[in-house]
PDB file of C-alpha atoms in Angstrom:
ATOM      1  CA  MET A   1      77.736 -35.804 -45.271  1.00  0.00           C
ATOM      2  CA  LYS A   2      77.160 -37.970 -48.015  1.00  0.00           C
ATOM      3  CA  GLU A   3      76.296 -41.622 -48.125  1.00  0.00           C
ATOM      4  CA  LYS A   4      79.055 -43.745 -48.898  1.00  0.00           C
ATOM      5  CA  ASN A   5      77.737 -45.329 -51.741  1.00  0.00           C
ATOM      6  CA  SER A   6      80.075 -44.777 -54.698  1.00  0.00           C
ATOM      7  CA  ILE A   7      82.797 -47.036 -55.940  1.00  0.00           C
ATOM      8  CA  VAL A   8      85.779 -45.531 -58.107  1.00  0.00           C
ATOM      9  CA  VAL A   9      87.829 -48.017 -60.540  1.00  0.00           C
ATOM     10  CA  PHE A  10      91.579 -47.187 -60.870  1.00  0.00           C
ATOM     11  CA  GLY A  11      92.719 -48.982 -64.219  1.00  0.00           C
ATOM     12  CA  GLY A  12      96.576 -48.710 -65.405  1.00  0.00           C
ATOM     13  CA  SER A  13      99.709 -50.878 -66.121  1.00  0.00           C
ATOM     14  CA  PHE A  14     101.298 -49.818 -62.355  1.00  0.00           C
ATOM     15  CA  ASN A  15     104.308 -50.826 -64.016  1.00  0.00           C
ATOM     16  CA  PRO A  16     105.723 -49.966 -61.282  1.00  0.00           C
ATOM     17  CA  PRO A  17     103.219 -48.284 -58.792  1.00  0.00           C
ATOM     18  CA  HIS A  18     104.291 -45.708 -57.487  1.00  0.00           C
ATOM     19  CA  ASN A  19     103.193 -42.795 -54.554  1.00  0.00           C
ATOM     20  CA  SER A  20     101.679 -40.480 -57.404  1.00  0.00           C
ATOM     21  CA  HIS A  21      99.029 -43.378 -57.932  1.00  0.00           C
ATOM     22  CA  PHE A  22      98.716 -43.745 -54.230  1.00  0.00           C
ATOM     23  CA  SER A  23      98.156 -39.739 -53.479  1.00  0.00           C
ATOM     24  CA  ILE A  24      95.362 -39.276 -56.417  1.00  0.00           C
ATOM     25  CA  ALA A  25      93.672 -42.355 -54.784  1.00  0.00           C
ATOM     26  CA  GLU A  26      93.985 -40.518 -51.539  1.00  0.00           C
ATOM     27  CA  GLN A  27      92.748 -37.017 -52.924  1.00  0.00           C
ATOM     28  CA  VAL A  28      89.701 -38.863 -54.725  1.00  0.00           C
ATOM     29  CA  LEU A  29      88.652 -39.822 -51.095  1.00  0.00           C
ATOM     30  CA  ASN A  30      89.461 -36.567 -49.736  1.00  0.00           C
ATOM     31  CA  GLN A  31      87.118 -34.544 -52.072  1.00  0.00           C
ATOM     32  CA  TYR A  32      84.592 -36.969 -52.590  1.00  0.00           C
ATOM     33  CA  GLU A  33      82.796 -38.022 -49.288  1.00  0.00           C
ATOM     34  CA  GLU A  34      80.524 -40.401 -50.839  1.00  0.00           C
ATOM     35  CA  VAL A  35      83.143 -42.745 -52.198  1.00  0.00           C
ATOM     36  CA  GLU A  36      83.630 -45.812 -50.395  1.00  0.00           C
ATOM     37  CA  LYS A  37      86.628 -47.198 -51.959  1.00  0.00           C
ATOM     38  CA  ILE A  38      89.229 -47.167 -54.879  1.00  0.00           C
ATOM     39  CA  VAL A  39      89.333 -50.133 -56.681  1.00  0.00           C
ATOM     40  CA  PHE A  40      92.706 -51.260 -58.051  1.00  0.00           C
ATOM     41  CA  VAL A  41      93.144 -52.750 -61.959  1.00  0.00           C
ATOM     42  CA  PRO A  42      96.607 -53.590 -62.609  1.00  0.00           C
ATOM     43  CA  VAL A  43      96.149 -54.594 -66.999  1.00  0.00           C
ATOM     44  CA  ASN A  44      96.571 -57.964 -68.146  1.00  0.00           C
ATOM     45  CA  LYS A  45     100.104 -58.640 -69.496  1.00  0.00           C
ATOM     46  CA  LYS A  46      98.695 -58.709 -73.069  1.00  0.00           C
ATOM     47  CA  TYR A  47      97.671 -55.413 -72.746  1.00  0.00           C
ATOM     48  CA  GLU A  48      99.573 -54.044 -75.755  1.00  0.00           C
ATOM     49  CA  LYS A  49     102.292 -52.059 -74.065  1.00  0.00           C
ATOM     50  CA  ASP A  50     106.190 -52.340 -74.293  1.00  0.00           C
ATOM     51  CA  GLY A  51     107.905 -53.740 -71.322  1.00  0.00           C
ATOM     52  CA  LEU A  52     105.334 -55.013 -69.408  1.00  0.00           C
ATOM     53  CA  GLU A  53     106.104 -56.795 -65.825  1.00  0.00           C
ATOM     54  CA  GLU A  54     104.656 -59.682 -65.600  1.00  0.00           C
ATOM     55  CA  ASN A  55     100.996 -60.198 -63.697  1.00  0.00           C
ATOM     56  CA  LYS A  56     102.290 -61.381 -60.729  1.00  0.00           C
ATOM     57  CA  HIS A  57     104.907 -58.739 -59.853  1.00  0.00           C
ATOM     58  CA  ARG A  58     102.361 -56.156 -60.443  1.00  0.00           C
ATOM     59  CA  TYR A  59      99.853 -57.755 -58.521  1.00  0.00           C
ATOM     60  CA  ASN A  60     102.037 -57.869 -55.844  1.00  0.00           C
ATOM     61  CA  MET A  61     103.812 -54.672 -55.712  1.00  0.00           C
ATOM     62  CA  LEU A  62     100.113 -53.330 -55.366  1.00  0.00           C
ATOM     63  CA  LYS A  63      99.197 -55.884 -53.111  1.00  0.00           C
ATOM     64  CA  LEU A  64     101.918 -54.719 -50.296  1.00  0.00           C
ATOM     65  CA  VAL A  65     100.371 -50.941 -50.248  1.00  0.00           C
ATOM     66  CA  ILE A  66      96.834 -51.425 -50.686  1.00  0.00           C
ATOM     67  CA  GLU A  67      96.664 -54.664 -47.951  1.00  0.00           C
ATOM     68  CA  LYS A  68      97.256 -51.823 -45.824  1.00  0.00           C
ATOM     69  CA  ASN A  69      94.449 -49.215 -46.668  1.00  0.00           C
ATOM     70  CA  SER A  70      91.136 -50.303 -45.521  1.00  0.00           C
ATOM     71  CA  LYS A  71      89.488 -47.982 -48.267  1.00  0.00           C
ATOM     72  CA  PHE A  72      91.678 -49.321 -50.943  1.00  0.00           C
ATOM     73  CA  VAL A  73      90.967 -52.569 -53.030  1.00  0.00           C
ATOM     74  CA  LEU A  74      92.627 -54.880 -55.426  1.00  0.00           C
ATOM     75  CA  SER A  75      91.005 -55.975 -58.272  1.00  0.00           C
ATOM     76  CA  ASP A  76      92.626 -58.942 -60.666  1.00  0.00           C
ATOM     77  CA  ILE A  77      89.479 -59.283 -62.876  1.00  0.00           C
ATOM     78  CA  ASP A  78      91.650 -58.007 -65.847  1.00  0.00           C
ATOM     79  CA  MET A  79      94.759 -60.124 -65.033  1.00  0.00           C
ATOM     80  CA  ASN A  80      92.751 -63.429 -65.711  1.00  0.00           C
ATOM     81  CA  GLY A  81      92.047 -63.304 -69.147  1.00  0.00           C
ATOM     82  CA  GLU A  82      93.357 -64.551 -73.101  1.00  0.00           C
ATOM     83  CA  ARG A  83      93.135 -60.408 -73.769  1.00  0.00           C
ATOM     84  CA  SER A  84      93.069 -57.510 -71.465  1.00  0.00           C
ATOM     85  CA  LEU A  85      89.951 -56.034 -70.694  1.00  0.00           C
ATOM     86  CA  TYR A  86      88.134 -53.341 -72.605  1.00  0.00           C
ATOM     87  CA  THR A  87      87.298 -50.498 -69.567  1.00  0.00           C
ATOM     88  CA  ILE A  88      83.380 -50.957 -70.328  1.00  0.00           C
ATOM     89  CA  GLU A  89      83.807 -54.817 -69.466  1.00  0.00           C
ATOM     90  CA  THR A  90      86.200 -54.139 -66.142  1.00  0.00           C
ATOM     91  CA  LEU A  91      83.556 -51.624 -64.769  1.00  0.00           C
ATOM     92  CA  ILE A  92      80.449 -53.960 -65.927  1.00  0.00           C
ATOM     93  CA  GLU A  93      82.698 -56.550 -64.195  1.00  0.00           C
ATOM     94  CA  THR A  94      83.045 -54.461 -61.113  1.00  0.00           C
ATOM     95  CA  GLU A  95      79.405 -53.661 -60.877  1.00  0.00           C
ATOM     96  CA  LYS A  96      78.686 -57.724 -60.130  1.00  0.00           C
ATOM     97  CA  GLN A  97      81.138 -57.390 -57.401  1.00  0.00           C
ATOM     98  CA  PHE A  98      79.623 -54.573 -55.868  1.00  0.00           C
ATOM     99  CA  PRO A  99      76.031 -54.647 -56.265  1.00  0.00           C
ATOM    100  CA  ASN A 100      73.780 -51.350 -55.576  1.00  0.00           C
ATOM    101  CA  LYS A 101      76.979 -49.151 -55.381  1.00  0.00           C
ATOM    102  CA  GLU A 102      77.270 -46.383 -58.367  1.00  0.00           C
ATOM    103  CA  ILE A 103      80.199 -47.513 -60.178  1.00  0.00           C
ATOM    104  CA  TRP A 104      82.784 -44.442 -60.921  1.00  0.00           C
ATOM    105  CA  PHE A 105      85.862 -44.752 -62.883  1.00  0.00           C
ATOM    106  CA  LEU A 106      88.984 -42.636 -62.569  1.00  0.00           C
ATOM    107  CA  ILE A 107      91.117 -41.338 -65.752  1.00  0.00           C
ATOM    108  CA  GLY A 108      93.856 -38.852 -67.283  1.00  0.00           C
ATOM    109  CA  SER A 109      92.649 -35.454 -69.258  1.00  0.00           C
ATOM    110  CA  ASP A 110      95.410 -37.547 -71.810  1.00  0.00           C
ATOM    111  CA  ASN A 111      92.709 -40.436 -71.959  1.00  0.00           C
ATOM    112  CA  LEU A 112      89.855 -37.946 -72.078  1.00  0.00           C
ATOM    113  CA  LYS A 113      90.712 -36.763 -75.137  1.00  0.00           C
ATOM    114  CA  GLU A 114      90.259 -40.477 -76.851  1.00  0.00           C
ATOM    115  CA  LEU A 115      87.827 -41.673 -74.605  1.00  0.00           C
ATOM    116  CA  HIS A 116      84.731 -41.220 -77.458  1.00  0.00           C
ATOM    117  CA  THR A 117      87.172 -43.649 -79.209  1.00  0.00           C
ATOM    118  CA  TRP A 118      86.767 -46.066 -76.817  1.00  0.00           C
ATOM    119  CA  LYS A 119      84.585 -49.427 -77.029  1.00  0.00           C
ATOM    120  CA  LYS A 120      81.317 -48.926 -76.291  1.00  0.00           C
ATOM    121  CA  ALA A 121      81.928 -45.472 -75.305  1.00  0.00           C
ATOM    122  CA  GLU A 122      78.573 -43.622 -75.369  1.00  0.00           C
ATOM    123  CA  GLU A 123      77.360 -46.558 -73.119  1.00  0.00           C
ATOM    124  CA  LEU A 124      80.078 -46.266 -71.155  1.00  0.00           C
ATOM    125  CA  LEU A 125      79.609 -42.165 -70.717  1.00  0.00           C
ATOM    126  CA  SER A 126      75.495 -42.452 -70.071  1.00  0.00           C
ATOM    127  CA  LYS A 127      75.873 -45.334 -67.043  1.00  0.00           C
ATOM    128  CA  TYR A 128      78.921 -44.276 -65.321  1.00  0.00           C
ATOM    129  CA  LYS A 129      80.510 -41.469 -63.840  1.00  0.00           C
ATOM    130  CA  VAL A 130      84.248 -40.070 -64.754  1.00  0.00           C
ATOM    131  CA  ILE A 131      86.779 -38.550 -62.729  1.00  0.00           C
ATOM    132  CA  VAL A 132      89.781 -36.463 -64.449  1.00  0.00           C
ATOM    133  CA  MET A 133      92.726 -35.519 -63.598  1.00  0.00           C
ATOM    134  CA  GLU A 134      93.809 -32.901 -65.698  1.00  0.00           C
ATOM    135  CA  ARG A 135      97.801 -33.199 -66.472  1.00  0.00           C
ATOM    136  CA  ASN A 136     100.137 -30.603 -68.273  1.00  0.00           C
ATOM    137  CA  GLN A 137      98.290 -27.603 -69.494  1.00  0.00           C
ATOM    138  CA  ASP A 138      95.015 -29.669 -70.413  1.00  0.00           C
ATOM    139  CA  LYS A 139      91.859 -28.067 -69.555  1.00  0.00           C
ATOM    140  CA  ILE A 140      88.991 -30.187 -69.437  1.00  0.00           C
ATOM    141  CA  GLU A 141      86.683 -28.085 -70.050  1.00  0.00           C
ATOM    142  CA  ASP A 142      88.155 -27.538 -73.438  1.00  0.00           C
ATOM    143  CA  ILE A 143      88.439 -30.920 -73.968  1.00  0.00           C
ATOM    144  CA  ILE A 144      84.254 -31.168 -74.034  1.00  0.00           C
ATOM    145  CA  ASN A 145      83.575 -28.714 -75.653  1.00  0.00           C
ATOM    146  CA  GLN A 146      85.673 -30.275 -78.901  1.00  0.00           C
ATOM    147  CA  ASN A 147      83.819 -33.930 -78.964  1.00  0.00           C
ATOM    148  CA  GLU A 148      79.982 -34.304 -79.379  1.00  0.00           C
ATOM    149  CA  LEU A 149      79.669 -37.103 -77.196  1.00  0.00           C
ATOM    150  CA  LEU A 150      81.871 -35.345 -74.204  1.00  0.00           C
ATOM    151  CA  LYS A 151      79.506 -32.492 -74.390  1.00  0.00           C
ATOM    152  CA  MET A 152      76.085 -34.432 -74.734  1.00  0.00           C
ATOM    153  CA  TYR A 153      77.197 -36.797 -71.117  1.00  0.00           C
ATOM    154  CA  LYS A 154      79.368 -33.249 -69.545  1.00  0.00           C
ATOM    155  CA  GLU A 155      77.509 -34.088 -66.459  1.00  0.00           C
ATOM    156  CA  ASN A 156      78.931 -36.979 -65.890  1.00  0.00           C
ATOM    157  CA  ILE A 157      82.459 -35.888 -66.375  1.00  0.00           C
ATOM    158  CA  ASN A 158      84.120 -34.206 -63.182  1.00  0.00           C
ATOM    159  CA  LYS A 159      87.824 -33.274 -62.496  1.00  0.00           C
ATOM    160  CA  LEU A 160      89.404 -33.539 -59.679  1.00  0.00           C
ATOM    161  CA  ASP A 161      90.054 -30.354 -57.594  1.00  0.00           C
ATOM    162  CA  GLU A 162      93.831 -30.543 -57.943  1.00  0.00           C
ATOM    163  CA  LYS A 163      96.113 -30.855 -60.975  1.00  0.00           C
ATOM    164  CA  ILE A 164      99.045 -33.410 -60.824  1.00  0.00           C
ATOM    165  CA  LYS A 165     102.317 -31.627 -59.943  1.00  0.00           C
ATOM    166  CA  SER A 166     104.517 -34.266 -59.670  1.00  0.00           C
ATOM    167  CA  ASN A 167     106.549 -35.287 -63.340  1.00  0.00           C
ATOM    168  CA  ILE A 168     107.112 -38.810 -62.207  1.00  0.00           C
ATOM    169  CA  SER A 169     106.247 -41.501 -64.085  1.00  0.00           C
ATOM    170  CA  SER A 170     106.617 -45.153 -63.683  1.00  0.00           C
ATOM    171  CA  SER A 171     108.318 -44.705 -67.163  1.00  0.00           C
ATOM    172  CA  TYR A 172     110.827 -42.537 -65.399  1.00  0.00           C
ATOM    173  CA  ILE A 173     111.197 -45.000 -62.574  1.00  0.00           C
ATOM    174  CA  ARG A 174     112.057 -47.879 -64.744  1.00  0.00           C
ATOM    175  CA  SER A 175     114.520 -45.443 -66.656  1.00  0.00           C
ATOM    176  CA  GLN A 176     116.255 -44.591 -63.399  1.00  0.00           C
ATOM    177  CA  ILE A 177     116.299 -48.493 -62.217  1.00  0.00           C
ATOM    178  CA  LYS A 178     117.860 -49.573 -65.273  1.00  0.00           C
ATOM    179  CA  LYS A 179     120.358 -46.678 -64.734  1.00  0.00           C
ATOM    180  CA  ARG A 180     121.345 -47.684 -61.207  1.00  0.00           C
ATOM    181  CA  LYS A 181     119.786 -45.121 -59.702  1.00  0.00           C
ATOM    182  CA  SER A 182     117.811 -44.626 -56.601  1.00  0.00           C
ATOM    183  CA  THR A 183     113.888 -44.589 -56.369  1.00  0.00           C
ATOM    184  CA  ARG A 184     113.623 -44.756 -53.249  1.00  0.00           C
ATOM    185  CA  TYR A 185     111.096 -41.895 -52.008  1.00  0.00           C
ATOM    186  CA  ILE A 186     109.442 -41.943 -55.281  1.00  0.00           C
ATOM    187  CA  LEU A 187     108.168 -45.528 -54.221  1.00  0.00           C
ATOM    188  CA  PRO A 188     106.467 -46.083 -51.116  1.00  0.00           C
ATOM    189  CA  ASP A 189     109.386 -48.374 -49.024  1.00  0.00           C
ATOM    190  CA  GLU A 190     107.719 -51.944 -49.809  1.00  0.00           C
ATOM    191  CA  ILE A 191     107.739 -51.522 -53.234  1.00  0.00           C
ATOM    192  CA  PHE A 192     110.950 -50.207 -53.643  1.00  0.00           C
ATOM    193  CA  GLU A 193     112.555 -53.313 -51.814  1.00  0.00           C
ATOM    194  CA  TYR A 194     110.083 -55.571 -53.810  1.00  0.00           C
ATOM    195  CA  ILE A 195     111.763 -54.500 -56.597  1.00  0.00           C
ATOM    196  CA  ASN A 196     114.931 -54.783 -55.453  1.00  0.00           C
ATOM    197  CA  GLU A 197     114.528 -57.979 -53.646  1.00  0.00           C
ATOM    198  CA  ASN A 198     113.302 -59.120 -57.534  1.00  0.00           C
ATOM    199  CA  ASN A 199     115.581 -57.015 -59.649  1.00  0.00           C
ATOM    200  CA  LEU A 200     113.015 -56.517 -61.904  1.00  0.00           C
ATOM    201  CA  TYR A 201     113.272 -53.419 -63.870  1.00  0.00           C
ATOM    202  CA  ILE A 202     117.212 -53.796 -64.641  1.00  0.00           C
TER     203      ILE A 202
END
Protein backbone atom coordinates (compact mmCIF):
# COMPACT_ATOMS: atom_id res chain seq x y z
CA MET A 1 0.00 0.00 0.00
CA LYS A 2 1.35 3.42 -0.98
CA GLU A 3 1.99 6.08 1.66
CA LYS A 4 -0.72 8.73 1.69
CA ASN A 5 1.36 11.80 0.96
CA SER A 6 -0.54 13.67 -1.77
CA ILE A 7 -3.11 16.45 -1.66
CA VAL A 8 -5.38 17.04 -4.68
CA VAL A 9 -6.67 20.56 -5.37
CA PHE A 10 -10.14 20.59 -6.92
CA GLY A 11 -10.96 24.16 -7.98
CA GLY A 12 -14.18 25.35 -9.55
CA SER A 13 -17.10 27.73 -9.37
CA PHE A 14 -19.31 25.10 -7.67
CA ASN A 15 -22.33 27.12 -8.71
CA PRO A 16 -23.97 25.07 -7.22
CA PRO A 17 -21.93 22.04 -6.14
CA HIS A 18 -23.66 18.81 -7.19
CA ASN A 19 -23.36 15.06 -6.89
CA SER A 20 -20.96 14.73 -9.83
CA HIS A 21 -18.42 16.99 -8.09
CA PHE A 22 -18.33 14.76 -5.04
CA SER A 23 -18.36 11.51 -7.00
CA ILE A 24 -15.36 12.72 -9.05
CA ALA A 25 -13.47 13.47 -5.83
CA GLU A 26 -14.33 10.00 -4.53
CA GLN A 27 -13.15 8.50 -7.81
CA VAL A 28 -9.75 10.17 -7.38
CA LEU A 29 -9.44 8.74 -3.88
CA ASN A 30 -10.36 5.29 -5.19
CA GLN A 31 -7.84 5.37 -8.02
CA TYR A 32 -4.85 6.89 -6.22
CA GLU A 33 -3.98 5.25 -2.90
CA GLU A 34 -1.38 7.92 -2.17
CA VAL A 35 -3.99 10.70 -2.08
CA GLU A 36 -4.68 11.76 1.49
CA LYS A 37 -7.15 14.63 0.97
CA ILE A 38 -9.14 16.39 -1.73
CA VAL A 39 -9.14 20.16 -1.22
CA PHE A 40 -12.15 21.93 -2.75
CA VAL A 41 -11.31 25.52 -3.73
CA PRO A 42 -14.33 27.59 -4.85
CA VAL A 43 -13.41 30.57 -7.02
CA ASN A 44 -13.79 34.18 -5.94
CA LYS A 45 -17.00 36.01 -6.93
CA LYS A 46 -14.69 38.34 -8.86
CA TYR A 47 -13.91 35.49 -11.25
CA GLU A 48 -15.22 36.47 -14.69
CA LYS A 49 -18.21 34.19 -15.00
CA ASP A 50 -21.84 35.15 -15.52
CA GLY A 51 -24.37 34.28 -12.85
CA LEU A 52 -21.84 33.37 -10.18
CA GLU A 53 -23.55 33.16 -6.80
CA GLU A 54 -22.14 34.98 -3.79
CA ASN A 55 -19.04 33.51 -2.15
CA LYS A 56 -20.78 32.76 1.13
CA HIS A 57 -23.52 30.67 -0.47
CA ARG A 58 -21.20 28.54 -2.62
CA TYR A 59 -18.87 28.09 0.37
CA ASN A 60 -21.75 27.16 2.70
CA MET A 61 -23.18 24.64 0.23
CA LEU A 62 -19.83 22.90 -0.12
CA LYS A 63 -19.33 22.92 3.64
CA LEU A 64 -22.60 21.05 4.24
CA VAL A 65 -21.25 18.02 2.37
CA ILE A 66 -17.51 18.31 2.94
CA GLU A 67 -17.71 18.46 6.73
CA LYS A 68 -19.17 14.94 6.68
CA ASN A 69 -16.19 13.43 4.85
CA SER A 70 -12.83 13.28 6.64
CA LYS A 71 -10.98 13.06 3.31
CA PHE A 72 -12.51 16.26 1.95
CA VAL A 73 -11.23 19.73 2.91
CA LEU A 74 -12.84 23.09 2.10
CA SER A 75 -10.52 26.02 1.39
CA ASP A 76 -11.43 29.71 1.16
CA ILE A 77 -8.02 30.84 -0.11
CA ASP A 78 -9.50 32.15 -3.38
CA MET A 79 -12.35 34.01 -1.69
CA ASN A 80 -10.51 36.63 0.33
CA GLY A 81 -8.66 38.71 -2.25
CA GLU A 82 -9.49 41.55 -4.60
CA ARG A 83 -9.33 39.17 -7.55
CA SER A 84 -9.55 35.46 -8.24
CA LEU A 85 -6.25 33.62 -7.90
CA TYR A 86 -4.40 32.09 -10.82
CA THR A 87 -4.13 28.31 -10.57
CA ILE A 88 -0.39 28.50 -9.89
CA GLU A 89 -1.09 30.85 -6.95
CA THR A 90 -3.74 28.49 -5.57
CA LEU A 91 -1.31 25.58 -5.72
CA ILE A 92 1.48 27.55 -4.03
CA GLU A 93 -0.86 28.64 -1.23
CA THR A 94 -2.10 25.08 -0.77
CA GLU A 95 1.50 23.92 -0.58
CA LYS A 96 2.04 26.32 2.34
CA GLN A 97 -0.97 24.86 4.13
CA PHE A 98 0.20 21.28 3.61
CA PRO A 99 4.00 21.34 3.99
CA ASN A 100 5.85 18.15 3.10
CA LYS A 101 2.95 16.97 0.94
CA GLU A 102 2.93 16.53 -2.83
CA ILE A 103 0.35 18.86 -4.38
CA TRP A 104 -1.66 17.66 -7.39
CA PHE A 105 -4.52 19.36 -9.15
CA LEU A 106 -7.61 18.10 -10.90
CA ILE A 107 -8.98 19.51 -14.17
CA GLY A 108 -11.20 18.50 -17.06
CA SER A 109 -9.85 17.74 -20.52
CA ASP A 110 -11.46 20.98 -21.74
CA ASN A 111 -9.10 22.90 -19.43
CA LEU A 112 -6.12 20.76 -20.44
CA LYS A 113 -6.50 22.11 -23.99
CA GLU A 114 -5.98 25.66 -22.66
CA LEU A 115 -3.44 24.93 -19.94
CA HIS A 116 -0.45 26.08 -22.02
CA THR A 117 -1.98 29.61 -22.04
CA TRP A 118 -2.32 29.81 -18.24
CA LYS A 119 -0.19 32.02 -16.01
CA LYS A 120 3.24 30.39 -15.45
CA ALA A 121 2.09 27.26 -17.27
CA GLU A 122 5.56 25.71 -17.46
CA GLU A 123 6.21 26.18 -13.75
CA LEU A 124 2.81 24.67 -13.02
CA LEU A 125 3.44 21.60 -15.18
CA SER A 126 6.98 21.08 -13.95
CA LYS A 127 6.19 21.34 -10.22
CA TYR A 128 2.75 19.73 -9.92
CA LYS A 129 1.04 16.54 -10.99
CA VAL A 130 -2.13 16.98 -13.06
CA ILE A 131 -5.09 14.60 -12.97
CA VAL A 132 -7.37 14.99 -15.97
CA MET A 133 -11.00 13.94 -16.41
CA GLU A 134 -11.75 13.14 -20.03
CA ARG A 135 -14.96 14.81 -21.15
CA ASN A 136 -17.19 14.05 -24.12
CA GLN A 137 -15.08 12.70 -27.00
CA ASP A 138 -11.77 14.12 -25.74
CA LYS A 139 -8.69 11.91 -25.69
CA ILE A 140 -5.94 13.13 -23.39
CA GLU A 141 -3.18 11.58 -25.48
CA ASP A 142 -4.33 13.56 -28.53
CA ILE A 143 -4.50 16.82 -26.56
CA ILE A 144 -0.96 16.29 -25.22
CA ASN A 145 0.47 15.40 -28.63
CA GLN A 146 -0.92 18.58 -30.16
CA ASN A 147 0.98 20.85 -27.78
CA GLU A 148 4.75 21.05 -27.27
CA LEU A 149 4.59 22.21 -23.64
CA LEU A 150 2.20 19.42 -22.66
CA LYS A 151 4.39 16.90 -24.47
CA MET A 152 7.43 18.11 -22.55
CA TYR A 153 5.75 17.39 -19.20
CA LYS A 154 3.50 14.49 -20.16
CA GLU A 155 4.90 12.37 -17.32
CA ASN A 156 3.16 14.74 -14.91
CA ILE A 157 -0.22 14.41 -16.63
CA ASN A 158 -2.46 11.51 -15.57
CA LYS A 159 -6.01 10.59 -16.39
CA LEU A 160 -8.84 9.20 -14.34
CA ASP A 161 -9.63 5.64 -15.38
CA GLU A 162 -13.31 6.30 -16.05
CA LYS A 163 -14.77 9.05 -18.17
CA ILE A 164 -17.49 11.20 -16.65
CA LYS A 165 -20.70 9.57 -17.80
CA SER A 166 -23.14 12.21 -16.55
CA ASN A 167 -24.02 15.25 -18.64
CA ILE A 168 -25.32 17.02 -15.56
CA SER A 169 -23.71 20.42 -15.05
CA SER A 170 -24.18 23.33 -12.68
CA SER A 171 -25.61 25.41 -15.55
CA TYR A 172 -28.21 22.70 -16.23
CA ILE A 173 -29.18 22.68 -12.55
CA ARG A 174 -29.51 26.46 -12.49
CA SER A 175 -31.74 26.37 -15.57
CA GLN A 176 -33.96 23.71 -13.98
CA ILE A 177 -34.33 25.78 -10.81
CA LYS A 178 -35.29 28.84 -12.87
CA LYS A 179 -38.00 26.74 -14.53
CA ARG A 180 -39.21 25.60 -11.09
CA LYS A 181 -38.25 22.01 -11.89
CA SER A 182 -37.02 19.62 -9.21
CA THR A 183 -33.30 19.08 -8.81
CA ARG A 184 -33.66 16.51 -6.07
CA TYR A 185 -31.34 13.49 -6.60
CA ILE A 186 -29.03 15.63 -8.77
CA LEU A 187 -27.91 17.55 -5.69
CA PRO A 188 -26.99 16.24 -2.25
CA ASP A 189 -30.04 16.63 0.02
CA GLU A 190 -28.29 19.24 2.15
CA ILE A 191 -27.57 21.45 -0.87
CA PHE A 192 -31.04 20.93 -2.34
CA GLU A 193 -32.55 22.18 0.93
CA TYR A 194 -30.08 25.08 1.26
CA ILE A 195 -30.93 26.36 -2.22
CA ASN A 196 -34.66 26.23 -1.47
CA GLU A 197 -34.30 27.87 1.94
CA ASN A 198 -32.21 30.73 0.50
CA ASN A 199 -34.15 31.12 -2.76
CA LEU A 200 -31.01 30.80 -4.88
CA TYR A 201 -30.88 30.69 -8.68
CA ILE A 202 -34.52 31.71 -9.20
